[in-house]
Short mmCIF file of N, CA and C in Angstrom, two decimals:
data_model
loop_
_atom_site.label_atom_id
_atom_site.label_comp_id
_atom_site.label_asym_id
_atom_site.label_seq_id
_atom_site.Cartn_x
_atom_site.Cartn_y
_atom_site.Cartn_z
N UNK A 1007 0.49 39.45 66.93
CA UNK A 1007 0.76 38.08 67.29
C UNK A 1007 -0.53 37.47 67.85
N UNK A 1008 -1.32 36.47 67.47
CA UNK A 1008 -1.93 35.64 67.78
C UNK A 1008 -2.07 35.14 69.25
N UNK A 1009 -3.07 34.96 70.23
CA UNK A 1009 -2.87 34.94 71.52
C UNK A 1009 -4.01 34.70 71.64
N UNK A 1010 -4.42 34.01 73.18
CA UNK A 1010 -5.49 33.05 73.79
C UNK A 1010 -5.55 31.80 73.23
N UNK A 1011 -6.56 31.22 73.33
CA UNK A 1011 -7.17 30.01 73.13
C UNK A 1011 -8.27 30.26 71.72
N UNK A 1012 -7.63 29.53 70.44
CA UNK A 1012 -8.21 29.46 68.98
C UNK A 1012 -9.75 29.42 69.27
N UNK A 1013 -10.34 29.88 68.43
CA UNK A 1013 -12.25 29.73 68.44
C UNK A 1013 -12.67 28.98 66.80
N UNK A 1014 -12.88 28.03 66.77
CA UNK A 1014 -13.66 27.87 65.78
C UNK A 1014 -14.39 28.84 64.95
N UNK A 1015 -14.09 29.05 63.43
CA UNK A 1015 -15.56 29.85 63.02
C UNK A 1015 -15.58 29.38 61.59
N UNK A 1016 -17.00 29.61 61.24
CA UNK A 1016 -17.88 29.22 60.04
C UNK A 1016 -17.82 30.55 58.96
N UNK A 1017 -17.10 31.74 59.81
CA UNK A 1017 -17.07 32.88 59.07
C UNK A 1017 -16.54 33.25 57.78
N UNK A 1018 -17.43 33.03 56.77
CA UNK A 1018 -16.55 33.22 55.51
C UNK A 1018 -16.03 35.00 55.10
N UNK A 1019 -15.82 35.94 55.76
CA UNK A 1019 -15.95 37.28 55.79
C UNK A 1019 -14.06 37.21 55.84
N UNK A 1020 -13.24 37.38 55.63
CA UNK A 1020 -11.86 37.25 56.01
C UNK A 1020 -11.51 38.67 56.79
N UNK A 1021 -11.81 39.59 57.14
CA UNK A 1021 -11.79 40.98 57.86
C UNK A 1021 -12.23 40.72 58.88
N UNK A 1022 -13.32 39.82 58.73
CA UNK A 1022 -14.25 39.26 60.73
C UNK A 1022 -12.54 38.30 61.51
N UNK A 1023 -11.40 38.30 60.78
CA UNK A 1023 -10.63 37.17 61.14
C UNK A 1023 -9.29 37.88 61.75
N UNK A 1024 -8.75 37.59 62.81
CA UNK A 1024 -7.10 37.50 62.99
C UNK A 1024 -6.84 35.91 63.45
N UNK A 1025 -6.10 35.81 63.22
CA UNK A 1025 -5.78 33.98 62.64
C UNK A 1025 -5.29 33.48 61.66
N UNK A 1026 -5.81 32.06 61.60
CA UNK A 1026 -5.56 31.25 60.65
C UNK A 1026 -6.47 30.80 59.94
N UNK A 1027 -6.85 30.93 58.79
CA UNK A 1027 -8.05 30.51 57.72
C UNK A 1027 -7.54 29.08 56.97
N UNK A 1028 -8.70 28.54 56.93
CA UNK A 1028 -8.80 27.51 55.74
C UNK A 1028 -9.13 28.62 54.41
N UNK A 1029 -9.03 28.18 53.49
CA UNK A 1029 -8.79 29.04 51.97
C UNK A 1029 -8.39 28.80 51.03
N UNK A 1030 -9.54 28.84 50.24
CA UNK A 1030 -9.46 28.48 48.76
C UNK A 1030 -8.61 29.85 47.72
N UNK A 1031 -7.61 30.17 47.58
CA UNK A 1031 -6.90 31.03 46.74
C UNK A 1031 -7.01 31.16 45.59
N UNK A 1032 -7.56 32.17 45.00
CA UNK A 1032 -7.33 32.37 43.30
C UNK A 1032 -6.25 33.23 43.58
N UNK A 1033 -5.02 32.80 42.53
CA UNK A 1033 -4.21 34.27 42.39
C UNK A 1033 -4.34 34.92 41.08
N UNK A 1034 -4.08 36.41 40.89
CA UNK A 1034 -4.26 36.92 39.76
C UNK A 1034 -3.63 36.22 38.78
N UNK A 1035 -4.16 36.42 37.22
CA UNK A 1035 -3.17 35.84 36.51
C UNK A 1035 -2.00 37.18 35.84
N UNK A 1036 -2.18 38.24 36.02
CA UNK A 1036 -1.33 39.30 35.64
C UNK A 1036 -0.13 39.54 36.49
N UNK A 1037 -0.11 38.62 37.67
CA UNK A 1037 1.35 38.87 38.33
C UNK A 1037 2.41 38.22 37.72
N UNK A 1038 3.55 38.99 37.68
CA UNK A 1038 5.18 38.08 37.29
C UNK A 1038 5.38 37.02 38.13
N UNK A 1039 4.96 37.79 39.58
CA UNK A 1039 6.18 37.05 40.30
C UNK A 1039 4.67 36.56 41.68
N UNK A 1040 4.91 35.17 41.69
CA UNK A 1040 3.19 35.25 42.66
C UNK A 1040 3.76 34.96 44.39
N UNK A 1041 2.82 35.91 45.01
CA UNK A 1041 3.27 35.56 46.88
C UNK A 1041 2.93 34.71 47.46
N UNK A 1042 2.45 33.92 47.26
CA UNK A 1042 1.38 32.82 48.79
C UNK A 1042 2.41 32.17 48.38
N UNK A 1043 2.48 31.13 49.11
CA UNK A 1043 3.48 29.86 48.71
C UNK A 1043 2.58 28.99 48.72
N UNK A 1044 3.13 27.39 48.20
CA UNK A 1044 2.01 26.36 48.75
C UNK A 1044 3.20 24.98 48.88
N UNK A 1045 2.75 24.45 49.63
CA UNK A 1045 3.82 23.37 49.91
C UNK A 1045 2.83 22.13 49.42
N UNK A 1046 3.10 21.37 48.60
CA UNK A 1046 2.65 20.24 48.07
C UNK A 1046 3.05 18.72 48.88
N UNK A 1047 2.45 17.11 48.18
CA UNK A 1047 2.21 16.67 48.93
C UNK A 1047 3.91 15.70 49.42
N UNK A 1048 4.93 16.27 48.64
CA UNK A 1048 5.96 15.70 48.83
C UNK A 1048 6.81 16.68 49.53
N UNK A 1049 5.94 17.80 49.64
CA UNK A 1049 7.19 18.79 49.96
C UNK A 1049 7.42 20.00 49.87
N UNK A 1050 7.72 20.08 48.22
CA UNK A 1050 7.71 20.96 47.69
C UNK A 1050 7.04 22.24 47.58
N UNK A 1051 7.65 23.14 48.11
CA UNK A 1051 7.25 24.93 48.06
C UNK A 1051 6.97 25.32 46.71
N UNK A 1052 5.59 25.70 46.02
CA UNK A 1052 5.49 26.49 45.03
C UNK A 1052 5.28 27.47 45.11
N UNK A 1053 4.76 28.32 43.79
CA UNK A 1053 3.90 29.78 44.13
C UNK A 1053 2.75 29.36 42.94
N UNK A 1054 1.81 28.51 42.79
CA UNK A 1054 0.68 28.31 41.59
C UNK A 1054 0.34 29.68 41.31
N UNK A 1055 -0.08 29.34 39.90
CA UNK A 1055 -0.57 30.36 39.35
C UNK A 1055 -1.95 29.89 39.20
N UNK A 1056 -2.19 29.05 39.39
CA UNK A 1056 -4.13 28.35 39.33
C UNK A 1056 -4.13 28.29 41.26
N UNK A 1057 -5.59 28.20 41.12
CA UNK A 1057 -6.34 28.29 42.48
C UNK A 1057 -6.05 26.85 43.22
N UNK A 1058 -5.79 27.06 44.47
CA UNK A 1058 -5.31 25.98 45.65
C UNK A 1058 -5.68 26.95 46.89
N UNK A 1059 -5.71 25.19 47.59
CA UNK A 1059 -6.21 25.49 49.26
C UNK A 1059 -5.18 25.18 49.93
N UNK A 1060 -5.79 26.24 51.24
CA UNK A 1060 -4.46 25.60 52.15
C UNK A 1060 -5.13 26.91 53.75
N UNK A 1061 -4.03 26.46 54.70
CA UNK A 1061 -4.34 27.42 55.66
C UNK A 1061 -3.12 28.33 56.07
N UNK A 1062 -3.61 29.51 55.81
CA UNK A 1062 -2.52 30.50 56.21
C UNK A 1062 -3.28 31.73 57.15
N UNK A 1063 -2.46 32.45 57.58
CA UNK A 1063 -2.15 33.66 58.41
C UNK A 1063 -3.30 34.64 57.80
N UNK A 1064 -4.45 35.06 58.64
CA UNK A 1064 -5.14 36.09 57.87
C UNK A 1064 -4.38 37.53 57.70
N UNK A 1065 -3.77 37.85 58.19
CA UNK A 1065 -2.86 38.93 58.09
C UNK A 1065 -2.36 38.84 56.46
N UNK A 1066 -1.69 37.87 55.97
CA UNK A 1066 -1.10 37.41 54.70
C UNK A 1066 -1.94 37.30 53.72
N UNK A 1067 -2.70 36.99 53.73
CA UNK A 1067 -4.44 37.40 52.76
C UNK A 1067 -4.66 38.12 52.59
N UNK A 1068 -4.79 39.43 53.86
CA UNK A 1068 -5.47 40.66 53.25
C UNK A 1068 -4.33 41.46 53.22
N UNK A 1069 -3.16 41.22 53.03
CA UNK A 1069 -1.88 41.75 52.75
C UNK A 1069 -2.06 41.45 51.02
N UNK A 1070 -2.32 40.08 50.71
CA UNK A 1070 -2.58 40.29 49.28
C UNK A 1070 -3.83 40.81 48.43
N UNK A 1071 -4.41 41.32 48.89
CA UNK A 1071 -5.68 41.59 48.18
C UNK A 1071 -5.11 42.40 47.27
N UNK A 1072 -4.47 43.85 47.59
CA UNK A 1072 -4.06 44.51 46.82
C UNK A 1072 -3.34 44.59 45.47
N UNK A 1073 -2.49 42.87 45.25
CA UNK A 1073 -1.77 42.36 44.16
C UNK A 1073 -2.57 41.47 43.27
N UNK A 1074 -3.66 41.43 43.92
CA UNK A 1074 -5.21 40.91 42.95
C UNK A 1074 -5.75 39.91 43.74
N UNK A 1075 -5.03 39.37 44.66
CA UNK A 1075 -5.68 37.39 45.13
C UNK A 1075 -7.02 37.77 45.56
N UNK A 1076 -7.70 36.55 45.19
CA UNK A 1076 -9.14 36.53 45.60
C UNK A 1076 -8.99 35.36 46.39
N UNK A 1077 -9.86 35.10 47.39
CA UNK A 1077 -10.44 34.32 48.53
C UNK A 1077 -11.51 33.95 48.64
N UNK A 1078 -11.73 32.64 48.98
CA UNK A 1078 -13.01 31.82 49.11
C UNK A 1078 -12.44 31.51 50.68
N UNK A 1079 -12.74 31.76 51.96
CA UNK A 1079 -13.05 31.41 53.00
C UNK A 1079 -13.61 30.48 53.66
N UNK A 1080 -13.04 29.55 53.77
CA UNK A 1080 -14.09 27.71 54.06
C UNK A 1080 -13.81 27.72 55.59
N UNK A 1081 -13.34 28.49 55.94
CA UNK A 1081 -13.55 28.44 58.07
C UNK A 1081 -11.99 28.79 58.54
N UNK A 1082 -11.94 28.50 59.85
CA UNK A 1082 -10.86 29.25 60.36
C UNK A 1082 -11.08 29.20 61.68
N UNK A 1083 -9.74 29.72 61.96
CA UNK A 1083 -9.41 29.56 64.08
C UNK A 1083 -9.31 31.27 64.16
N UNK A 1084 -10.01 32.02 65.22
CA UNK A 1084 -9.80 33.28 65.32
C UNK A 1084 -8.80 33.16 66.82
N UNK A 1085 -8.30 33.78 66.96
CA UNK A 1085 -7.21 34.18 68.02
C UNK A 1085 -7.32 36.13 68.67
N UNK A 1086 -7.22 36.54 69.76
CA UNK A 1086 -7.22 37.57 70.52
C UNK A 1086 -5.47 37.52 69.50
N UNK A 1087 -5.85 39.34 69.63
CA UNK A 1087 -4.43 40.21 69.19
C UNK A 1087 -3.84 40.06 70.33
N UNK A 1088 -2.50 40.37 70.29
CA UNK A 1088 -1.49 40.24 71.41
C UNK A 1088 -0.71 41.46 71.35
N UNK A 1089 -0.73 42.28 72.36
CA UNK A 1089 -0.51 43.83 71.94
C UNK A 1089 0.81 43.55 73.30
N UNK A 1090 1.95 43.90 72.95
CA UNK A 1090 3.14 44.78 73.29
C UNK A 1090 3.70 43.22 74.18
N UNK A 1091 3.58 41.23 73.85
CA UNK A 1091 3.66 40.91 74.42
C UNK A 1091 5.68 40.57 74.67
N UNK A 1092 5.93 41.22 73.76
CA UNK A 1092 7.18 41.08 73.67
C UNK A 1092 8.09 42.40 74.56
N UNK A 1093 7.47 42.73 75.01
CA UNK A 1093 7.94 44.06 75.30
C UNK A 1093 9.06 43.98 76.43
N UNK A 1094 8.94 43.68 77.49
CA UNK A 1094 9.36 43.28 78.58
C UNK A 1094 11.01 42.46 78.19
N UNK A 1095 10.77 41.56 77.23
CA UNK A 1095 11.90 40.69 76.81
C UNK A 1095 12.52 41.89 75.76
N UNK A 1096 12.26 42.02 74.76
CA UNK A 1096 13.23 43.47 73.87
C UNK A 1096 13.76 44.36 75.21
N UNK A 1097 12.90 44.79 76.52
CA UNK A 1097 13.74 45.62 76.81
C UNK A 1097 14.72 45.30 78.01
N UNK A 1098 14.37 44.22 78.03
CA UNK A 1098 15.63 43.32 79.49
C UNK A 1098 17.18 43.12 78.05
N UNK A 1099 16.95 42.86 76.89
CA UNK A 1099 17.92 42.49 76.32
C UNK A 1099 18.65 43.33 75.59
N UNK A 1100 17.93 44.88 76.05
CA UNK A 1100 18.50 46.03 74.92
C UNK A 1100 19.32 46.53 75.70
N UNK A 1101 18.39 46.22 77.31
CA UNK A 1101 19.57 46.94 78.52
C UNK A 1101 20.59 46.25 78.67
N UNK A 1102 20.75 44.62 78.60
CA UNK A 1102 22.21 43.64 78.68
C UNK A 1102 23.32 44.23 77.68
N UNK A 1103 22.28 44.32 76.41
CA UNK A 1103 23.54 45.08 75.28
C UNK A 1103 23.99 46.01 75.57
N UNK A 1104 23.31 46.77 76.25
CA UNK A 1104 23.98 48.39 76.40
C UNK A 1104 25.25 48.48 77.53
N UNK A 1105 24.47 47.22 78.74
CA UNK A 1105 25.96 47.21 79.71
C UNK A 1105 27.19 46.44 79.07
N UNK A 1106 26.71 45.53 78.13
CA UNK A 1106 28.14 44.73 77.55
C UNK A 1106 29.02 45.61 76.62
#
């Protein structure tokens, strides 16, 4: 989970990133079925099969590398990881369930 105060960066490297990227997307053309979504200017949720920009989750990028997408990196907000901040709340609410 994303945490602190966003930093500007010029970093086109997408691995230098946890955040949110600006990004130019190629998706493969050999997939059936394509993952990114893109929401257009009325609305509408696609999945293009030609290259579009947009800003998403770096996590979700290099989650696709492996299904072919390529990335052009035009900047981005980096964010501090947020390690175990949920923790406290899962376990106040696991103990309510257990007494109910």
């Amino acid at each position: 989970m994303p945490v602190g105060n966003p930093k500007w960066s010029n970093d086109t490297n997408l691995f230098n990133y946890f955040g949110f990227c600006y990004v130019k997307i190629i998706p493969p053309k050999d997939l059936d079925v394509q993952l990114i979504p893109f929401r257009d200017d009325k609305g509408n949720i696609t999945f293009p099969k030609s290259a579009f920009t947009g800003i998403y989750f770096s996590e979700l990028l290099k989650s696709s590398i492996k299904y072919g997408y390529t990335f052009e990196i035009l900047g981005g907000y980096k964010f501090d990881r947020g390690i175990g901040i949920f923790k406290n709340f899962v376990e106040t609410l696991y103990s309510k369930r257990i007494k109910a």
